[in-house]
Amino acid sequence: MERRRSFQAEAIGHLYLVPTPIGNLDDMTFRAVKTLKDADLIAAEDTRNTQKLLNHFEIETKQISFHEHNTQERIPQLVAKLQAGMQIAQVSDAGMPSISDPGHELVNACIDAHIPVVPLPGANAGLTALIASGLAPQPFYFYGFLDRKPKDQRSEIDSLSQRPETLIFYEAPHRLKKTLQNLATGFGDDRPAVLCRELTKRYEEFLRGSLAELAEWAATDTVRGEFVVLVGGNPAPTTTATTAVDLSEPVEVQVDRLIAAGDKPNAAIKEVANLRGLKKQEVYRTYHHLDEE
């Protein structure tokens, strides 16, 4: 009863999007701890990982798994619970929900069902790395993970090569070497870049240099930890990398417009997916009319 009163005993539930620390548990906010304690249920990307956080802050709220492999199954269940008046907090393993992590589809489902969505501010790896990188902090362009397939990744990099903003990518350690090589090939060896790993942790590290220098480091050193990769923007773009997209247009028109501007099809599909907040596979299926079959 005490927990329900803290939410003013509202008839309809709220979805609370709660950021979690990206390394240092001291970065957990008072509001985030209180929200997780007061919630009726926590939807967690990995319940085992989140349980460690809950134990640290003596949070006893029950969890339910919510990750990329059970999204379609879980969303109707969570929406029904919210409509019944439950207060649900959604967390990913680290950082902001929905930013290269689960959450976006649930947010849209709640919006469609007229369920209030409440975002909490907190830790984010991309911005944390940006402000200490030494590269221009604004404007910046957050891209997240590049495609894992080499051919598609090269197409994406090619479509980004003329952007003047500081670019922010995420990358796993076992893919870092090849990704840096592709970035150096697509953007030029001399483009300034920064590698950030172990952010907010004891062995936090920033490696600064040209893309060629960082690619050489990754090829000769033991690469550990998740990375934020920041790349300086093109100081003298020769073409406009991305044509402005009108979100009121159909997906097919947007993709065709980007292809006409010089993007490769896969890069255009991912760009439209990013701009519309959709999964790349959704845009791919819509563009190729696969859902009509």
PDB file of C-alpha atoms in Angstrom:
ATOM      1  CA  MET A   1       0.000   0.000   0.000  1.00  0.00           C
ATOM      2  CA  GLU A   2       2.819   2.389   0.771  1.00  0.00           C
ATOM      3  CA  ARG A   3       4.334   1.926  -2.669  1.00  0.00           C
ATOM      4  CA  ARG A   4       1.034   2.582  -4.436  1.00  0.00           C
ATOM      5  CA  ARG A   5       0.500   5.826  -2.497  1.00  0.00           C
ATOM      6  CA  SER A   6       3.857   7.168  -3.727  1.00  0.00           C
ATOM      7  CA  PHE A   7       2.355   7.056  -7.222  1.00  0.00           C
ATOM      8  CA  GLN A   8      -0.785   8.773  -5.900  1.00  0.00           C
ATOM      9  CA  ALA A   9      -2.867   5.619  -6.426  1.00  0.00           C
ATOM     10  CA  GLU A  10      -3.569   6.535 -10.054  1.00  0.00           C
ATOM     11  CA  ALA A  11      -6.127   4.412 -11.877  1.00  0.00           C
ATOM     12  CA  ILE A  12      -3.872   3.756 -14.870  1.00  0.00           C
ATOM     13  CA  GLY A  13      -0.309   2.620 -14.720  1.00  0.00           C
ATOM     14  CA  HIS A  14       2.720   4.549 -15.898  1.00  0.00           C
ATOM     15  CA  LEU A  15       5.737   3.225 -17.786  1.00  0.00           C
ATOM     16  CA  TYR A  16       8.890   4.645 -16.193  1.00  0.00           C
ATOM     17  CA  LEU A  17      12.059   4.547 -18.313  1.00  0.00           C
ATOM     18  CA  VAL A  18      14.893   4.259 -15.801  1.00  0.00           C
ATOM     19  CA  PRO A  19      18.558   4.671 -16.816  1.00  0.00           C
ATOM     20  CA  THR A  20      21.069   2.522 -14.962  1.00  0.00           C
ATOM     21  CA  PRO A  21      24.816   3.105 -14.400  1.00  0.00           C
ATOM     22  CA  ILE A  22      27.159   2.288 -17.262  1.00  0.00           C
ATOM     23  CA  GLY A  23      29.826   1.144 -14.828  1.00  0.00           C
ATOM     24  CA  ASN A  24      30.026   3.101 -11.590  1.00  0.00           C
ATOM     25  CA  LEU A  25      27.083   2.329  -9.311  1.00  0.00           C
ATOM     26  CA  ASP A  26      27.467   5.753  -7.667  1.00  0.00           C
ATOM     27  CA  ASP A  27      25.969   7.222 -10.842  1.00  0.00           C
ATOM     28  CA  MET A  28      22.555   5.815  -9.930  1.00  0.00           C
ATOM     29  CA  THR A  29      20.275   8.765  -9.122  1.00  0.00           C
ATOM     30  CA  PHE A  30      18.125   9.079  -5.998  1.00  0.00           C
ATOM     31  CA  ARG A  31      15.060   9.334  -8.211  1.00  0.00           C
ATOM     32  CA  ALA A  32      15.985   6.167 -10.112  1.00  0.00           C
ATOM     33  CA  VAL A  33      16.381   4.186  -6.891  1.00  0.00           C
ATOM     34  CA  LYS A  34      13.075   5.509  -5.539  1.00  0.00           C
ATOM     35  CA  THR A  35      11.260   4.735  -8.792  1.00  0.00           C
ATOM     36  CA  LEU A  36      12.531   1.152  -8.842  1.00  0.00           C
ATOM     37  CA  LYS A  37      11.538   0.697  -5.193  1.00  0.00           C
ATOM     38  CA  ASP A  38       8.065   2.154  -5.706  1.00  0.00           C
ATOM     39  CA  ALA A  39       7.272   0.331  -8.944  1.00  0.00           C
ATOM     40  CA  ASP A  40       5.057  -2.765  -8.922  1.00  0.00           C
ATOM     41  CA  LEU A  41       7.237  -4.482 -11.512  1.00  0.00           C
ATOM     42  CA  ILE A  42      10.578  -4.000 -13.256  1.00  0.00           C
ATOM     43  CA  ALA A  43      10.909  -5.014 -16.916  1.00  0.00           C
ATOM     44  CA  ALA A  44      14.622  -5.818 -17.261  1.00  0.00           C
ATOM     45  CA  GLU A  45      16.792  -6.668 -20.251  1.00  0.00           C
ATOM     46  CA  ASP A  46      18.666  -9.256 -18.159  1.00  0.00           C
ATOM     47  CA  THR A  47      17.071 -10.052 -14.806  1.00  0.00           C
ATOM     48  CA  ARG A  48      20.275 -11.625 -13.461  1.00  0.00           C
ATOM     49  CA  ASN A  49      22.304  -8.525 -14.253  1.00  0.00           C
ATOM     50  CA  THR A  50      19.644  -6.179 -12.893  1.00  0.00           C
ATOM     51  CA  GLN A  51      19.317  -8.242  -9.712  1.00  0.00           C
ATOM     52  CA  LYS A  52      22.874  -7.272  -8.789  1.00  0.00           C
ATOM     53  CA  LEU A  53      21.869  -3.613  -9.045  1.00  0.00           C
ATOM     54  CA  LEU A  54      18.716  -4.199  -7.015  1.00  0.00           C
ATOM     55  CA  ASN A  55      20.643  -6.028  -4.306  1.00  0.00           C
ATOM     56  CA  HIS A  56      23.143  -3.185  -4.047  1.00  0.00           C
ATOM     57  CA  PHE A  57      20.401  -0.635  -3.418  1.00  0.00           C
ATOM     58  CA  GLU A  58      18.215  -2.990  -1.364  1.00  0.00           C
ATOM     59  CA  ILE A  59      15.393  -2.908  -3.902  1.00  0.00           C
ATOM     60  CA  GLU A  60      12.929  -5.779  -3.534  1.00  0.00           C
ATOM     61  CA  THR A  61      10.642  -5.100  -6.514  1.00  0.00           C
ATOM     62  CA  LYS A  62       9.861  -8.154  -8.656  1.00  0.00           C
ATOM     63  CA  GLN A  63      11.289  -8.408 -12.168  1.00  0.00           C
ATOM     64  CA  ILE A  64      10.121  -9.714 -15.525  1.00  0.00           C
ATOM     65  CA  SER A  65      12.436 -10.248 -18.492  1.00  0.00           C
ATOM     66  CA  PHE A  66      12.075  -7.897 -21.447  1.00  0.00           C
ATOM     67  CA  HIS A  67      14.678  -8.198 -24.192  1.00  0.00           C
ATOM     68  CA  GLU A  68      15.034  -8.278 -27.972  1.00  0.00           C
ATOM     69  CA  HIS A  69      14.107 -11.964 -28.192  1.00  0.00           C
ATOM     70  CA  ASN A  70      10.773 -11.771 -26.337  1.00  0.00           C
ATOM     71  CA  THR A  71       9.603  -8.266 -27.259  1.00  0.00           C
ATOM     72  CA  GLN A  72       6.507  -9.293 -29.212  1.00  0.00           C
ATOM     73  CA  GLU A  73       5.412 -11.725 -26.501  1.00  0.00           C
ATOM     74  CA  ARG A  74       6.009  -9.358 -23.601  1.00  0.00           C
ATOM     75  CA  ILE A  75       4.543  -6.094 -24.932  1.00  0.00           C
ATOM     76  CA  PRO A  76       0.858  -7.183 -24.804  1.00  0.00           C
ATOM     77  CA  GLN A  77       1.437  -8.587 -21.305  1.00  0.00           C
ATOM     78  CA  LEU A  78       3.059  -5.394 -20.022  1.00  0.00           C
ATOM     79  CA  VAL A  79       0.456  -3.135 -21.637  1.00  0.00           C
ATOM     80  CA  ALA A  80      -2.327  -5.182 -20.020  1.00  0.00           C
ATOM     81  CA  LYS A  81      -0.656  -4.853 -16.625  1.00  0.00           C
ATOM     82  CA  LEU A  82      -0.288  -1.094 -17.092  1.00  0.00           C
ATOM     83  CA  GLN A  83      -3.924  -0.753 -18.124  1.00  0.00           C
ATOM     84  CA  ALA A  84      -4.857  -2.626 -14.956  1.00  0.00           C
ATOM     85  CA  GLY A  85      -3.077   0.021 -12.905  1.00  0.00           C
ATOM     86  CA  MET A  86       0.371  -1.465 -12.357  1.00  0.00           C
ATOM     87  CA  GLN A  87       3.339   0.908 -12.281  1.00  0.00           C
ATOM     88  CA  ILE A  88       6.169  -0.568 -14.366  1.00  0.00           C
ATOM     89  CA  ALA A  89       9.809   0.524 -14.584  1.00  0.00           C
ATOM     90  CA  GLN A  90      11.799  -0.533 -17.634  1.00  0.00           C
ATOM     91  CA  VAL A  91      15.596  -0.843 -17.519  1.00  0.00           C
ATOM     92  CA  SER A  92      18.313  -2.088 -19.824  1.00  0.00           C
ATOM     93  CA  ASP A  93      21.613  -3.591 -18.706  1.00  0.00           C
ATOM     94  CA  ALA A  94      23.354  -0.209 -18.634  1.00  0.00           C
ATOM     95  CA  GLY A  95      22.520   3.328 -19.655  1.00  0.00           C
ATOM     96  CA  MET A  96      19.376   4.626 -21.319  1.00  0.00           C
ATOM     97  CA  PRO A  97      16.561   2.276 -22.349  1.00  0.00           C
ATOM     98  CA  SER A  98      15.890   2.353 -26.130  1.00  0.00           C
ATOM     99  CA  ILE A  99      19.377   3.711 -26.986  1.00  0.00           C
ATOM    100  CA  SER A 100      20.914   0.644 -28.673  1.00  0.00           C
ATOM    101  CA  ASP A 101      18.897  -1.313 -26.089  1.00  0.00           C
ATOM    102  CA  PRO A 102      15.329  -2.641 -25.724  1.00  0.00           C
ATOM    103  CA  GLY A 103      12.483  -0.250 -25.008  1.00  0.00           C
ATOM    104  CA  HIS A 104      11.366   1.598 -28.113  1.00  0.00           C
ATOM    105  CA  GLU A 105       8.610  -0.810 -29.171  1.00  0.00           C
ATOM    106  CA  LEU A 106       7.168  -0.836 -25.653  1.00  0.00           C
ATOM    107  CA  VAL A 107       7.135   2.967 -25.569  1.00  0.00           C
ATOM    108  CA  ASN A 108       5.204   3.078 -28.855  1.00  0.00           C
ATOM    109  CA  ALA A 109       2.733   0.460 -27.620  1.00  0.00           C
ATOM    110  CA  CYS A 110       2.097   2.524 -24.483  1.00  0.00           C
ATOM    111  CA  ILE A 111       1.638   5.707 -26.515  1.00  0.00           C
ATOM    112  CA  ASP A 112      -0.867   3.914 -28.760  1.00  0.00           C
ATOM    113  CA  ALA A 113      -2.721   2.682 -25.662  1.00  0.00           C
ATOM    114  CA  HIS A 114      -2.681   6.190 -24.087  1.00  0.00           C
ATOM    115  CA  ILE A 115      -0.529   4.987 -21.192  1.00  0.00           C
ATOM    116  CA  PRO A 116       1.717   7.730 -19.765  1.00  0.00           C
ATOM    117  CA  VAL A 117       5.434   7.266 -20.437  1.00  0.00           C
ATOM    118  CA  VAL A 118       7.778   8.931 -17.929  1.00  0.00           C
ATOM    119  CA  PRO A 119      11.502   9.221 -18.826  1.00  0.00           C
ATOM    120  CA  LEU A 120      14.128   9.669 -16.120  1.00  0.00           C
ATOM    121  CA  PRO A 121      17.470  11.351 -16.914  1.00  0.00           C
ATOM    122  CA  GLY A 122      20.668   9.460 -16.291  1.00  0.00           C
ATOM    123  CA  ALA A 123      23.790   7.793 -17.587  1.00  0.00           C
ATOM    124  CA  ASN A 124      24.510   7.509 -21.312  1.00  0.00           C
ATOM    125  CA  ALA A 125      27.790   6.171 -22.706  1.00  0.00           C
ATOM    126  CA  GLY A 126      27.750   8.179 -25.934  1.00  0.00           C
ATOM    127  CA  LEU A 127      27.367  11.612 -24.321  1.00  0.00           C
ATOM    128  CA  THR A 128      29.698  10.736 -21.453  1.00  0.00           C
ATOM    129  CA  ALA A 129      32.420   9.909 -23.959  1.00  0.00           C
ATOM    130  CA  LEU A 130      31.674  12.918 -26.165  1.00  0.00           C
ATOM    131  CA  ILE A 131      32.197  15.617 -23.545  1.00  0.00           C
ATOM    132  CA  ALA A 132      35.651  14.271 -22.618  1.00  0.00           C
ATOM    133  CA  SER A 133      36.784  13.327 -26.121  1.00  0.00           C
ATOM    134  CA  GLY A 134      38.161  16.694 -27.180  1.00  0.00           C
ATOM    135  CA  LEU A 135      36.186  16.512 -30.425  1.00  0.00           C
ATOM    136  CA  ALA A 136      33.529  19.120 -31.203  1.00  0.00           C
ATOM    137  CA  PRO A 137      30.654  18.386 -28.790  1.00  0.00           C
ATOM    138  CA  GLN A 138      28.032  19.903 -31.055  1.00  0.00           C
ATOM    139  CA  PRO A 139      26.613  19.287 -33.452  1.00  0.00           C
ATOM    140  CA  PHE A 140      27.003  15.533 -33.099  1.00  0.00           C
ATOM    141  CA  TYR A 141      25.396  12.578 -34.855  1.00  0.00           C
ATOM    142  CA  PHE A 142      24.696   9.456 -32.808  1.00  0.00           C
ATOM    143  CA  TYR A 143      24.678   6.328 -34.961  1.00  0.00           C
ATOM    144  CA  GLY A 144      25.134   3.488 -32.482  1.00  0.00           C
ATOM    145  CA  PHE A 145      26.212   0.108 -33.829  1.00  0.00           C
ATOM    146  CA  LEU A 146      27.239  -0.205 -37.459  1.00  0.00           C
ATOM    147  CA  ASP A 147      26.005  -3.234 -39.384  1.00  0.00           C
ATOM    148  CA  ARG A 148      27.874  -6.438 -38.588  1.00  0.00           C
ATOM    149  CA  LYS A 149      28.008  -7.571 -42.218  1.00  0.00           C
ATOM    150  CA  PRO A 150      31.211  -6.194 -43.804  1.00  0.00           C
ATOM    151  CA  LYS A 151      29.594  -5.149 -47.087  1.00  0.00           C
ATOM    152  CA  ASP A 152      26.673  -3.384 -45.407  1.00  0.00           C
ATOM    153  CA  GLN A 153      28.979  -1.747 -42.882  1.00  0.00           C
ATOM    154  CA  ARG A 154      31.134  -0.306 -45.656  1.00  0.00           C
ATOM    155  CA  SER A 155      28.000   1.061 -47.346  1.00  0.00           C
ATOM    156  CA  GLU A 156      26.923   2.727 -44.104  1.00  0.00           C
ATOM    157  CA  ILE A 157      30.346   4.272 -43.603  1.00  0.00           C
ATOM    158  CA  ASP A 158      30.357   5.523 -47.171  1.00  0.00           C
ATOM    159  CA  SER A 159      26.981   7.225 -46.614  1.00  0.00           C
ATOM    160  CA  LEU A 160      28.342   8.915 -43.468  1.00  0.00           C
ATOM    161  CA  SER A 161      31.702  10.025 -44.849  1.00  0.00           C
ATOM    162  CA  GLN A 162      30.588  13.547 -45.764  1.00  0.00           C
ATOM    163  CA  ARG A 163      28.784  14.378 -42.506  1.00  0.00           C
ATOM    164  CA  PRO A 164      30.302  17.440 -40.777  1.00  0.00           C
ATOM    165  CA  GLU A 165      29.149  16.477 -37.272  1.00  0.00           C
ATOM    166  CA  THR A 166      31.140  14.496 -34.701  1.00  0.00           C
ATOM    167  CA  LEU A 167      30.005  10.883 -35.147  1.00  0.00           C
ATOM    168  CA  ILE A 168      29.312   8.536 -32.247  1.00  0.00           C
ATOM    169  CA  PHE A 169      29.398   4.752 -32.662  1.00  0.00           C
ATOM    170  CA  TYR A 170      29.255   1.785 -30.295  1.00  0.00           C
ATOM    171  CA  GLU A 171      31.327  -1.316 -30.956  1.00  0.00           C
ATOM    172  CA  ALA A 172      32.079  -4.678 -29.362  1.00  0.00           C
ATOM    173  CA  PRO A 173      35.747  -5.568 -28.681  1.00  0.00           C
ATOM    174  CA  HIS A 174      35.866  -8.507 -31.094  1.00  0.00           C
ATOM    175  CA  ARG A 175      34.670  -6.304 -33.983  1.00  0.00           C
ATOM    176  CA  LEU A 176      36.656  -3.155 -33.169  1.00  0.00           C
ATOM    177  CA  LYS A 177      39.719  -3.936 -35.305  1.00  0.00           C
ATOM    178  CA  LYS A 178      37.763  -4.486 -38.536  1.00  0.00           C
ATOM    179  CA  THR A 179      35.415  -1.573 -37.897  1.00  0.00           C
ATOM    180  CA  LEU A 180      38.319   0.841 -37.411  1.00  0.00           C
ATOM    181  CA  GLN A 181      39.914  -0.408 -40.607  1.00  0.00           C
ATOM    182  CA  ASN A 182      36.673   0.187 -42.495  1.00  0.00           C
ATOM    183  CA  LEU A 183      36.288   3.647 -40.946  1.00  0.00           C
ATOM    184  CA  ALA A 184      39.848   4.570 -41.951  1.00  0.00           C
ATOM    185  CA  THR A 185      39.189   3.373 -45.492  1.00  0.00           C
ATOM    186  CA  GLY A 186      35.859   5.163 -45.787  1.00  0.00           C
ATOM    187  CA  PHE A 187      36.659   8.404 -43.930  1.00  0.00           C
ATOM    188  CA  GLY A 188      40.390   8.677 -44.581  1.00  0.00           C
ATOM    189  CA  ASP A 189      43.377   7.666 -42.471  1.00  0.00           C
ATOM    190  CA  ASP A 190      43.890  11.162 -41.056  1.00  0.00           C
ATOM    191  CA  ARG A 191      40.385  11.721 -39.668  1.00  0.00           C
ATOM    192  CA  PRO A 192      40.694  12.410 -35.896  1.00  0.00           C
ATOM    193  CA  ALA A 193      39.041   9.871 -33.628  1.00  0.00           C
ATOM    194  CA  VAL A 194      38.786   8.802 -30.003  1.00  0.00           C
ATOM    195  CA  LEU A 195      38.254   5.364 -28.485  1.00  0.00           C
ATOM    196  CA  CYS A 196      36.629   5.245 -25.050  1.00  0.00           C
ATOM    197  CA  ARG A 197      36.372   2.143 -22.903  1.00  0.00           C
ATOM    198  CA  GLU A 198      35.609   1.249 -19.290  1.00  0.00           C
ATOM    199  CA  LEU A 199      33.729   4.539 -18.931  1.00  0.00           C
ATOM    200  CA  THR A 200      33.113   5.560 -15.284  1.00  0.00           C
ATOM    201  CA  LYS A 201      35.087   2.537 -14.067  1.00  0.00           C
ATOM    202  CA  ARG A 202      38.480   2.317 -12.370  1.00  0.00           C
ATOM    203  CA  TYR A 203      40.395   1.744 -15.609  1.00  0.00           C
ATOM    204  CA  GLU A 204      38.542   4.284 -17.737  1.00  0.00           C
ATOM    205  CA  GLU A 205      40.598   5.043 -20.823  1.00  0.00           C
ATOM    206  CA  PHE A 206      40.549   7.473 -23.749  1.00  0.00           C
ATOM    207  CA  LEU A 207      42.718   6.707 -26.776  1.00  0.00           C
ATOM    208  CA  ARG A 208      43.104   9.663 -29.132  1.00  0.00           C
ATOM    209  CA  GLY A 209      44.654   9.795 -32.581  1.00  0.00           C
ATOM    210  CA  SER A 210      43.919   9.418 -36.263  1.00  0.00           C
ATOM    211  CA  LEU A 211      41.764   6.563 -37.513  1.00  0.00           C
ATOM    212  CA  ALA A 212      44.874   4.951 -38.984  1.00  0.00           C
ATOM    213  CA  GLU A 213      46.717   5.153 -35.655  1.00  0.00           C
ATOM    214  CA  LEU A 214      43.793   3.743 -33.718  1.00  0.00           C
ATOM    215  CA  ALA A 215      43.293   0.956 -36.264  1.00  0.00           C
ATOM    216  CA  GLU A 216      46.963   0.048 -35.845  1.00  0.00           C
ATOM    217  CA  TRP A 217      46.557   0.024 -32.057  1.00  0.00           C
ATOM    218  CA  ALA A 218      43.545  -2.281 -32.288  1.00  0.00           C
ATOM    219  CA  ALA A 219      45.486  -4.619 -34.573  1.00  0.00           C
ATOM    220  CA  THR A 220      48.433  -4.964 -32.170  1.00  0.00           C
ATOM    221  CA  ASP A 221      46.951  -4.585 -28.679  1.00  0.00           C
ATOM    222  CA  THR A 222      44.658  -6.847 -26.662  1.00  0.00           C
ATOM    223  CA  VAL A 223      41.205  -5.327 -27.065  1.00  0.00           C
ATOM    224  CA  ARG A 224      38.885  -5.655 -24.087  1.00  0.00           C
ATOM    225  CA  GLY A 225      35.681  -3.945 -23.019  1.00  0.00           C
ATOM    226  CA  GLU A 226      32.819  -2.300 -24.858  1.00  0.00           C
ATOM    227  CA  PHE A 227      33.852   0.775 -26.857  1.00  0.00           C
ATOM    228  CA  VAL A 228      32.447   4.145 -27.740  1.00  0.00           C
ATOM    229  CA  VAL A 229      34.079   5.254 -30.992  1.00  0.00           C
ATOM    230  CA  LEU A 230      33.987   8.967 -31.783  1.00  0.00           C
ATOM    231  CA  VAL A 231      35.083  10.304 -35.150  1.00  0.00           C
ATOM    232  CA  GLY A 232      35.571  13.936 -36.096  1.00  0.00           C
ATOM    233  CA  GLY A 233      33.224  15.236 -38.765  1.00  0.00           C
ATOM    234  CA  ASN A 234      34.264  15.960 -42.335  1.00  0.00           C
ATOM    235  CA  PRO A 235      35.670  19.516 -42.231  1.00  0.00           C
ATOM    236  CA  ALA A 236      35.127  20.051 -45.974  1.00  0.00           C
ATOM    237  CA  PRO A 237      32.244  17.903 -47.223  1.00  0.00           C
ATOM    238  CA  THR A 238      31.938  17.802 -50.990  1.00  0.00           C
ATOM    239  CA  THR A 239      28.314  16.646 -51.054  1.00  0.00           C
ATOM    240  CA  THR A 240      25.377  16.606 -48.715  1.00  0.00           C
ATOM    241  CA  ALA A 241      25.536  13.210 -47.055  1.00  0.00           C
ATOM    242  CA  THR A 242      21.864  13.004 -46.236  1.00  0.00           C
ATOM    243  CA  THR A 243      18.877  14.558 -47.923  1.00  0.00           C
ATOM    244  CA  ALA A 244      16.319  16.000 -45.532  1.00  0.00           C
ATOM    245  CA  VAL A 245      13.565  13.487 -44.847  1.00  0.00           C
ATOM    246  CA  ASP A 246       9.927  14.450 -44.390  1.00  0.00           C
ATOM    247  CA  LEU A 247       8.551  12.014 -41.801  1.00  0.00           C
ATOM    248  CA  SER A 248       5.041  12.459 -43.177  1.00  0.00           C
ATOM    249  CA  GLU A 249       6.137  10.744 -46.403  1.00  0.00           C
ATOM    250  CA  PRO A 250       5.790   6.972 -46.877  1.00  0.00           C
ATOM    251  CA  VAL A 251       8.828   4.898 -45.963  1.00  0.00           C
ATOM    252  CA  GLU A 252       9.372   3.862 -49.588  1.00  0.00           C
ATOM    253  CA  VAL A 253       9.564   7.504 -50.715  1.00  0.00           C
ATOM    254  CA  GLN A 254      12.067   8.351 -47.989  1.00  0.00           C
ATOM    255  CA  VAL A 255      14.339   5.442 -48.871  1.00  0.00           C
ATOM    256  CA  ASP A 256      14.176   6.224 -52.596  1.00  0.00           C
ATOM    257  CA  ARG A 257      15.005   9.872 -51.889  1.00  0.00           C
ATOM    258  CA  LEU A 258      18.168   8.912 -49.995  1.00  0.00           C
ATOM    259  CA  ILE A 259      19.193   6.445 -52.697  1.00  0.00           C
ATOM    260  CA  ALA A 260      18.733   9.170 -55.303  1.00  0.00           C
ATOM    261  CA  ALA A 261      21.015  11.395 -53.189  1.00  0.00           C
ATOM    262  CA  GLY A 262      23.781   8.792 -53.404  1.00  0.00           C
ATOM    263  CA  ASP A 263      23.171   6.399 -50.495  1.00  0.00           C
ATOM    264  CA  LYS A 264      23.447   2.650 -51.017  1.00  0.00           C
ATOM    265  CA  PRO A 265      20.066   0.871 -50.502  1.00  0.00           C
ATOM    266  CA  ASN A 266      20.995  -0.764 -47.198  1.00  0.00           C
ATOM    267  CA  ALA A 267      22.465   2.454 -45.846  1.00  0.00           C
ATOM    268  CA  ALA A 268      19.339   4.362 -46.885  1.00  0.00           C
ATOM    269  CA  ILE A 269      17.113   1.794 -45.192  1.00  0.00           C
ATOM    270  CA  LYS A 270      19.071   2.064 -41.936  1.00  0.00           C
ATOM    271  CA  GLU A 271      19.074   5.858 -42.117  1.00  0.00           C
ATOM    272  CA  VAL A 272      15.290   5.938 -42.473  1.00  0.00           C
ATOM    273  CA  ALA A 273      14.973   3.422 -39.641  1.00  0.00           C
ATOM    274  CA  ASN A 274      17.064   5.667 -37.395  1.00  0.00           C
ATOM    275  CA  LEU A 275      15.128   8.797 -38.327  1.00  0.00           C
ATOM    276  CA  ARG A 276      11.757   7.135 -37.738  1.00  0.00           C
ATOM    277  CA  GLY A 277      12.813   5.188 -34.653  1.00  0.00           C
ATOM    278  CA  LEU A 278      12.121   1.831 -36.286  1.00  0.00           C
ATOM    279  CA  LYS A 279      14.056  -1.401 -36.611  1.00  0.00           C
ATOM    280  CA  LYS A 280      16.019  -1.757 -39.826  1.00  0.00           C
ATOM    281  CA  GLN A 281      14.164  -5.017 -40.572  1.00  0.00           C
ATOM    282  CA  GLU A 282      10.799  -3.224 -40.381  1.00  0.00           C
ATOM    283  CA  VAL A 283      11.846  -0.608 -42.933  1.00  0.00           C
ATOM    284  CA  TYR A 284      13.422  -3.301 -45.138  1.00  0.00           C
ATOM    285  CA  ARG A 285      10.178  -5.302 -45.198  1.00  0.00           C
ATOM    286  CA  THR A 286       8.059  -2.225 -45.865  1.00  0.00           C
ATOM    287  CA  TYR A 287      10.347  -0.972 -48.625  1.00  0.00           C
ATOM    288  CA  HIS A 288      10.381  -4.337 -50.380  1.00  0.00           C
ATOM    289  CA  HIS A 289       6.636  -4.929 -49.729  1.00  0.00           C
ATOM    290  CA  LEU A 290       7.382  -8.199 -47.948  1.00  0.00           C
ATOM    291  CA  ASP A 291       4.487  -7.766 -45.517  1.00  0.00           C
ATOM    292  CA  GLU A 292       2.070  -7.880 -48.441  1.00  0.00           C
ATOM    293  CA  GLU A 293       3.008 -11.400 -49.393  1.00  0.00           C
TER     294      GLU A 293
END
